[in-house]
PDB file of C-alpha atoms and ligand atoms in Angstrom:
ATOM      1  CA  MET A   1      11.510   4.239  25.078  1.00 90.00           C
ATOM      2  CA  HIS A   2      11.980   0.440  24.881  1.00 95.00           C
ATOM      3  CA  ILE A   3      12.489  -0.809  21.351  1.00 98.00           C
ATOM      4  CA  GLY A   4      13.075  -4.495  20.721  1.00 98.00           C
ATOM      5  CA  VAL A   5      14.983  -5.991  17.831  1.00 98.00           C
ATOM      6  CA  LEU A   6      14.309  -9.668  17.189  1.00 98.00           C
ATOM      7  CA  ALA A   7      17.796 -11.101  17.566  1.00 97.00           C
ATOM      8  CA  VAL A   8      17.491 -14.780  16.732  1.00 96.00           C
ATOM      9  CA  GLN A   9      19.002 -14.643  13.232  1.00 96.00           C
ATOM     10  CA  GLY A  10      19.828 -12.203  10.454  1.00 95.00           C
ATOM     11  CA  SER A  11      20.702  -8.544  10.309  1.00 93.00           C
ATOM     12  CA  PHE A  12      19.737  -7.525  13.882  1.00 98.00           C
ATOM     13  CA  SER A  13      23.017  -6.026  15.091  1.00 98.00           C
ATOM     14  CA  LEU A  14      22.971  -3.259  12.474  1.00 97.00           C
ATOM     15  CA  HIS A  15      19.456  -2.246  13.553  1.00 98.00           C
ATOM     16  CA  VAL A  16      20.738  -2.155  17.126  1.00 98.00           C
ATOM     17  CA  SER A  17      23.640   0.144  16.120  1.00 97.00           C
ATOM     18  CA  MET A  18      21.301   2.346  14.122  1.00 97.00           C
ATOM     19  CA  PHE A  19      18.945   2.869  17.088  1.00 98.00           C
ATOM     20  CA  LYS A  20      21.933   3.541  19.365  1.00 97.00           C
ATOM     21  CA  SER A  21      23.121   6.233  16.943  1.00 96.00           C
ATOM     22  CA  ILE A  22      19.810   8.069  17.433  1.00 96.00           C
ATOM     23  CA  GLY A  23      19.873   7.750  21.210  1.00 95.00           C
ATOM     24  CA  VAL A  24      17.702   4.662  21.737  1.00 96.00           C
ATOM     25  CA  GLU A  25      19.156   1.653  23.579  1.00 93.00           C
ATOM     26  CA  PRO A  26      17.335  -1.343  22.065  1.00 97.00           C
ATOM     27  CA  VAL A  27      16.507  -4.669  23.693  1.00 97.00           C
ATOM     28  CA  MET A  28      17.710  -7.754  21.827  1.00 98.00           C
ATOM     29  CA  VAL A  29      14.712 -10.081  21.813  1.00 97.00           C
ATOM     30  CA  ARG A  30      15.580 -13.776  22.055  1.00 96.00           C
ATOM     31  CA  ARG A  31      12.928 -15.148  24.390  1.00 94.00           C
ATOM     32  CA  SER A  32       9.463 -14.260  25.571  1.00 95.00           C
ATOM     33  CA  THR A  33      10.656 -12.555  28.751  1.00 95.00           C
ATOM     34  CA  ASP A  34      12.450  -9.979  26.546  1.00 96.00           C
ATOM     35  CA  LEU A  35       9.045  -8.793  25.279  1.00 96.00           C
ATOM     36  CA  LYS A  36       8.115  -7.256  28.631  1.00 92.00           C
ATOM     37  CA  ARG A  37       7.692  -3.487  28.537  1.00 90.00           C
ATOM     38  CA  LEU A  38       8.494  -3.090  24.841  1.00 97.00           C
ATOM     39  CA  ASP A  39       7.066  -0.073  23.027  1.00 97.00           C
ATOM     40  CA  GLY A  40       7.867  -1.444  19.571  1.00 98.00           C
ATOM     41  CA  ILE A  41       9.755  -4.186  17.759  1.00 98.00           C
ATOM     42  CA  VAL A  42      11.793  -4.629  14.598  1.00 98.00           C
ATOM     43  CA  ILE A  43      11.844  -7.960  12.794  1.00 98.00           C
ATOM     44  CA  PRO A  44      14.996  -7.669  10.713  1.00 98.00           C
ATOM     45  CA  GLY A  45      16.148  -9.077   7.414  1.00 97.00           C
ATOM     46  CA  GLY A  46      17.572 -12.565   7.396  1.00 97.00           C
ATOM     47  CA  GLU A  47      15.854 -15.794   6.535  1.00 97.00           C
ATOM     48  CA  SER A  48      12.130 -15.821   7.181  1.00 97.00           C
ATOM     49  CA  THR A  49      11.961 -19.642   7.255  1.00 96.00           C
ATOM     50  CA  ALA A  50      14.672 -19.676   9.939  1.00 96.00           C
ATOM     51  CA  PHE A  51      12.801 -17.047  11.993  1.00 95.00           C
ATOM     52  CA  GLN A  52       9.664 -19.197  11.974  1.00 92.00           C
ATOM     53  CA  ILE A  53      11.524 -22.336  13.027  1.00 93.00           C
ATOM     54  CA  ILE A  54      13.469 -20.598  15.810  1.00 93.00           C
ATOM     55  CA  MET A  55      10.450 -18.688  17.107  1.00 91.00           C
ATOM     56  CA  ASN A  56       8.392 -21.883  17.217  1.00 89.00           C
ATOM     57  CA  CYS A  57      10.987 -23.625  19.423  1.00 86.00           C
ATOM     58  CA  ASP A  58       9.429 -21.973  22.453  1.00 86.00           C
ATOM     59  CA  ASP A  59       6.510 -19.591  22.858  1.00 94.00           C
ATOM     60  CA  LEU A  60       8.384 -16.536  21.503  1.00 96.00           C
ATOM     61  CA  GLY A  61       6.604 -16.555  18.129  1.00 96.00           C
ATOM     62  CA  ALA A  62       3.118 -16.873  19.634  1.00 96.00           C
ATOM     63  CA  ASN A  63       3.784 -14.233  22.293  1.00 97.00           C
ATOM     64  CA  LEU A  64       5.283 -11.798  19.799  1.00 97.00           C
ATOM     65  CA  LEU A  65       2.332 -12.292  17.438  1.00 97.00           C
ATOM     66  CA  ASN A  66      -0.109 -11.678  20.303  1.00 97.00           C
ATOM     67  CA  ALA A  67       1.718  -8.521  21.399  1.00 97.00           C
ATOM     68  CA  ILE A  68       1.680  -7.065  17.868  1.00 98.00           C
ATOM     69  CA  ARG A  69      -1.959  -8.087  17.397  1.00 98.00           C
ATOM     70  CA  ALA A  70      -2.717  -6.218  20.604  1.00 97.00           C
ATOM     71  CA  GLY A  71      -1.216  -3.064  19.078  1.00 97.00           C
ATOM     72  CA  MET A  72       2.544  -3.087  19.629  1.00 98.00           C
ATOM     73  CA  PRO A  73       4.186  -1.200  16.727  1.00 98.00           C
ATOM     74  CA  ALA A  74       6.223  -3.508  14.496  1.00 98.00           C
ATOM     75  CA  TRP A  75       8.546  -2.871  11.579  1.00 98.00           C
ATOM     76  CA  GLY A  76       9.492  -5.757   9.297  1.00 98.00           C
ATOM     77  CA  THR A  77      12.546  -5.361   7.100  1.00 98.00           C
ATOM     78  CA  CYS A  78      12.717  -7.783   4.156  1.00 98.00           C
ATOM     79  CA  ALA A  79      12.437 -11.233   5.840  1.00 98.00           C
ATOM     80  CA  GLY A  80      10.593  -9.505   8.698  1.00 98.00           C
ATOM     81  CA  ALA A  81       8.059  -8.185   6.186  1.00 98.00           C
ATOM     82  CA  ILE A  82       7.481 -11.734   4.933  1.00 98.00           C
ATOM     83  CA  ILE A  83       6.575 -12.835   8.470  1.00 98.00           C
ATOM     84  CA  LEU A  84       4.247  -9.890   9.173  1.00 98.00           C
ATOM     85  CA  GLY A  85       2.381  -9.839   5.839  1.00 98.00           C
ATOM     86  CA  LYS A  86       0.066 -12.184   3.981  1.00 98.00           C
ATOM     87  CA  GLY A  87       0.953 -14.686   1.283  1.00 97.00           C
ATOM     88  CA  LEU A  88       1.268 -18.199  -0.007  1.00 94.00           C
ATOM     89  CA  GLY A  89       4.442 -20.265  -0.014  1.00 92.00           C
ATOM     90  CA  ASN A  90       7.049 -20.701   2.699  1.00 93.00           C
ATOM     91  CA  PRO A  91       7.184 -19.791   5.488  1.00 95.00           C
ATOM     92  CA  GLN A  92       3.718 -20.606   6.794  1.00 94.00           C
ATOM     93  CA  PRO A  93       1.699 -19.460   8.561  1.00 93.00           C
ATOM     94  CA  ARG A  94       2.158 -15.785   7.727  1.00 97.00           C
ATOM     95  CA  TRP A  95       0.998 -13.474  10.489  1.00 98.00           C
ATOM     96  CA  GLU A  96      -1.349 -11.420   8.239  1.00 98.00           C
ATOM     97  CA  LEU A  97      -1.042  -8.315  10.410  1.00 98.00           C
ATOM     98  CA  ILE A  98      -1.145  -6.004   7.387  1.00 98.00           C
ATOM     99  CA  ASP A  99      -3.303  -6.207   4.274  1.00 98.00           C
ATOM    100  CA  VAL A 100      -0.457  -6.762   1.795  1.00 98.00           C
ATOM    101  CA  GLU A 101       0.699  -9.906   0.024  1.00 98.00           C
ATOM    102  CA  VAL A 102       4.426 -10.412   0.367  1.00 98.00           C
ATOM    103  CA  VAL A 103       6.055 -12.564  -2.310  1.00 97.00           C
ATOM    104  CA  ARG A 104       9.323 -14.011  -1.094  1.00 97.00           C
ATOM    105  CA  ASN A 105      12.533 -13.658  -3.180  1.00 95.00           C
ATOM    106  CA  ALA A 106      10.610 -11.927  -5.989  1.00 93.00           C
ATOM    107  CA  TYR A 107      13.519  -9.590  -6.824  1.00 93.00           C
ATOM    108  CA  GLY A 108      15.808 -12.533  -7.566  1.00 88.00           C
ATOM    109  CA  ARG A 109      18.771 -14.220  -5.931  1.00 92.00           C
ATOM    110  CA  GLN A 110      21.641 -12.846  -3.838  1.00 92.00           C
ATOM    111  CA  VAL A 111      23.622 -12.012  -7.017  1.00 92.00           C
ATOM    112  CA  ASP A 112      20.708  -9.849  -8.188  1.00 90.00           C
ATOM    113  CA  SER A 113      21.044  -7.553  -5.130  1.00 93.00           C
ATOM    114  CA  PHE A 114      20.995  -3.855  -5.941  1.00 96.00           C
ATOM    115  CA  VAL A 115      20.903  -0.361  -4.470  1.00 98.00           C
ATOM    116  CA  THR A 116      18.533   2.233  -5.864  1.00 98.00           C
ATOM    117  CA  SER A 117      17.448   5.735  -5.016  1.00 98.00           C
ATOM    118  CA  LEU A 118      13.999   5.811  -3.449  1.00 98.00           C
ATOM    119  CA  ASN A 119      11.635   8.659  -2.979  1.00 98.00           C
ATOM    120  CA  ILE A 120       9.967   8.192   0.424  1.00 98.00           C
ATOM    121  CA  ASN A 121       6.848  10.123   1.456  1.00 97.00           C
ATOM    122  CA  GLY A 122       7.804  13.048   3.647  1.00 96.00           C
ATOM    123  CA  PHE A 123      11.584  12.776   3.080  1.00 98.00           C
ATOM    124  CA  ASP A 124      13.153  15.829   1.479  1.00 97.00           C
ATOM    125  CA  LYS A 125      15.976  13.831  -0.137  1.00 98.00           C
ATOM    126  CA  ASP A 126      16.042  10.366  -1.715  1.00 98.00           C
ATOM    127  CA  PHE A 127      16.956   7.300   0.342  1.00 98.00           C
ATOM    128  CA  ASP A 128      19.358   4.531  -0.729  1.00 98.00           C
ATOM    129  CA  GLY A 129      17.235   1.387  -0.927  1.00 98.00           C
ATOM    130  CA  VAL A 130      19.346  -1.755  -0.502  1.00 98.00           C
ATOM    131  CA  PHE A 131      17.539  -4.802  -1.944  1.00 98.00           C
ATOM    132  CA  ILE A 132      18.850  -8.299  -1.129  1.00 97.00           C
ATOM    133  CA  ARG A 133      16.676 -11.249  -2.192  1.00 96.00           C
ATOM    134  CA  ALA A 134      13.881  -8.822  -1.481  1.00 97.00           C
ATOM    135  CA  PRO A 135      10.188  -9.647  -1.316  1.00 97.00           C
ATOM    136  CA  LEU A 136       7.584  -8.038  -3.549  1.00 97.00           C
ATOM    137  CA  PHE A 137       4.579  -6.279  -2.021  1.00 98.00           C
ATOM    138  CA  GLN A 138       1.343  -6.697  -3.985  1.00 98.00           C
ATOM    139  CA  ASN A 139      -2.424  -6.335  -3.736  1.00 98.00           C
ATOM    140  CA  ALA A 140      -2.221  -3.777  -0.940  1.00 98.00           C
ATOM    141  CA  GLY A 141      -5.660  -3.208   0.617  1.00 98.00           C
ATOM    142  CA  LYS A 142      -7.323   0.190   0.704  1.00 98.00           C
ATOM    143  CA  ASP A 143      -6.222   0.902   4.279  1.00 98.00           C
ATOM    144  CA  VAL A 144      -2.556   0.422   3.448  1.00 98.00           C
ATOM    145  CA  LYS A 145      -0.551   3.597   2.995  1.00 98.00           C
ATOM    146  CA  ILE A 146       2.134   3.326   0.321  1.00 98.00           C
ATOM    147  CA  LEU A 147       5.171   5.317   1.423  1.00 98.00           C
ATOM    148  CA  SER A 148       7.554   4.458  -1.414  1.00 98.00           C
ATOM    149  CA  LEU A 149       7.475   2.870  -4.854  1.00 98.00           C
ATOM    150  CA  TYR A 150      10.156   1.287  -7.013  1.00 97.00           C
ATOM    151  CA  ASN A 151       9.171   0.654 -10.655  1.00 96.00           C
ATOM    152  CA  ASN A 152       5.573   1.461  -9.688  1.00 96.00           C
ATOM    153  CA  THR A 153       5.562  -1.300  -7.077  1.00 97.00           C
ATOM    154  CA  PRO A 154       5.268  -0.582  -3.330  1.00 98.00           C
ATOM    155  CA  VAL A 155       8.495  -1.130  -1.370  1.00 98.00           C
ATOM    156  CA  MET A 156       7.510   0.629   1.856  1.00 98.00           C
ATOM    157  CA  VAL A 157       4.009   0.379   3.291  1.00 98.00           C
ATOM    158  CA  LYS A 158       2.241   1.127   6.523  1.00 98.00           C
ATOM    159  CA  GLN A 159      -1.073   0.212   8.097  1.00 98.00           C
ATOM    160  CA  ASP A 160      -1.966   1.099  11.687  1.00 98.00           C
ATOM    161  CA  ASN A 161       0.872  -0.272  13.894  1.00 98.00           C
ATOM    162  CA  ILE A 162       2.721  -2.092  11.085  1.00 98.00           C
ATOM    163  CA  LEU A 163       5.511  -0.810   8.831  1.00 98.00           C
ATOM    164  CA  LEU A 164       7.116  -2.925   6.101  1.00 98.00           C
ATOM    165  CA  THR A 165      10.177  -2.197   3.987  1.00 98.00           C
ATOM    166  CA  SER A 166      11.325  -4.651   1.332  1.00 98.00           C
ATOM    167  CA  PHE A 167      14.748  -2.967   1.515  1.00 98.00           C
ATOM    168  CA  HIS A 168      17.350  -2.666   4.294  1.00 98.00           C
ATOM    169  CA  PRO A 169      17.740   0.813   5.855  1.00 98.00           C
ATOM    170  CA  GLU A 170      20.055  -0.675   8.505  1.00 97.00           C
ATOM    171  CA  LEU A 171      22.658  -1.333   5.788  1.00 97.00           C
ATOM    172  CA  THR A 172      23.043   2.395   5.171  1.00 98.00           C
ATOM    173  CA  SER A 173      24.197   5.151   7.495  1.00 97.00           C
ATOM    174  CA  ASP A 174      20.912   6.992   6.962  1.00 98.00           C
ATOM    175  CA  PHE A 175      18.702   6.693  10.050  1.00 98.00           C
ATOM    176  CA  ARG A 176      15.609   8.447   8.646  1.00 98.00           C
ATOM    177  CA  VAL A 177      13.481   5.280   8.352  1.00 98.00           C
ATOM    178  CA  HIS A 178      14.420   4.281  11.912  1.00 98.00           C
ATOM    179  CA  LYS A 179      13.337   7.728  13.052  1.00 98.00           C
ATOM    180  CA  LEU A 180      10.119   7.510  11.051  1.00 98.00           C
ATOM    181  CA  PHE A 181       9.295   4.223  12.815  1.00 98.00           C
ATOM    182  CA  LEU A 182       9.870   5.840  16.219  1.00 98.00           C
ATOM    183  CA  ASP A 183       8.076   9.092  15.413  1.00 97.00           C
ATOM    184  CA  GLU A 184       5.121   7.844  13.398  1.00 97.00           C
ATOM    185  CA  LEU A 185       4.382   4.423  14.863  1.00 98.00           C
ATOM    186  CA  VAL A 186       5.886   4.209  18.349  1.00 97.00           C
ATOM    187  CA  SER A 187       5.410   7.669  19.823  1.00 93.00           C
ATOM    188  CA  LYS A 188       2.417   8.810  17.818  1.00 71.00           C
TER     189      LYS A 188
HETATM  190  N1  LIG B   1      14.779 -13.896   0.940  1.00 72.25           N
HETATM  191  C1  LIG B   1      14.872 -13.889   2.363  1.00 72.25           C
HETATM  192  C2  LIG B   1      13.733 -14.694   2.970  1.00 72.25           C
HETATM  193  O1  LIG B   1      13.072 -15.339   2.293  1.00 72.25           O
HETATM  194  C3  LIG B   1      14.857 -12.469   2.875  1.00 72.25           C
HETATM  195  C4  LIG B   1      16.110 -11.766   2.456  1.00 72.25           C
HETATM  196  C5  LIG B   1      16.483 -10.633   3.341  1.00 72.25           C
HETATM  197  O2  LIG B   1      15.968 -10.457   4.438  1.00 72.25           O
HETATM  198  N2  LIG B   1      17.421  -9.864   2.867  1.00 72.25           N
HETATM  199  O3  LIG B   1      13.511 -14.714   4.124  1.00 72.25           O
END
């Protein structure tokens, strides 16, 4: 299985370690040629405005968007979710690959970061949700499956080949969301 992790900025190395710990050797994606033969991709947390600028420097952004549009499974964590979803405000354009509005920095600034226990659909025990300048998911369309809520607001959603988490599973030692991505989106 060939899983890519966008590795231009942000929290990519922890996703890489997480996949290694469950027996998958990921590809660090830095240019378009790295997209060849991928079965899925993670767009990590970081700075969504920086991702857009870096990906627009060559054709990486356009090629990645086309590959996901064509069906490649993609998981956006925090900043990655901002890129994949819909919404106004920076960065623009959003890729609108899932019918959810993603409001950047809606949970406050870095000092407002928090960890909370999340109940995730299908998990037998709660998951530690790490929120860092996290985006808010709102106005999810009817085809969007809500996998977890925090204060009655979606924090983990899925539609077809797209998974979004507003929190950071790679900052824990719990690989269940990584496994869910592989099992339910990549090898379904
Ligand atoms: N607030 C950041 C952004 O706008 C995302 C923060 C994160 O990924 N932890 O891109």
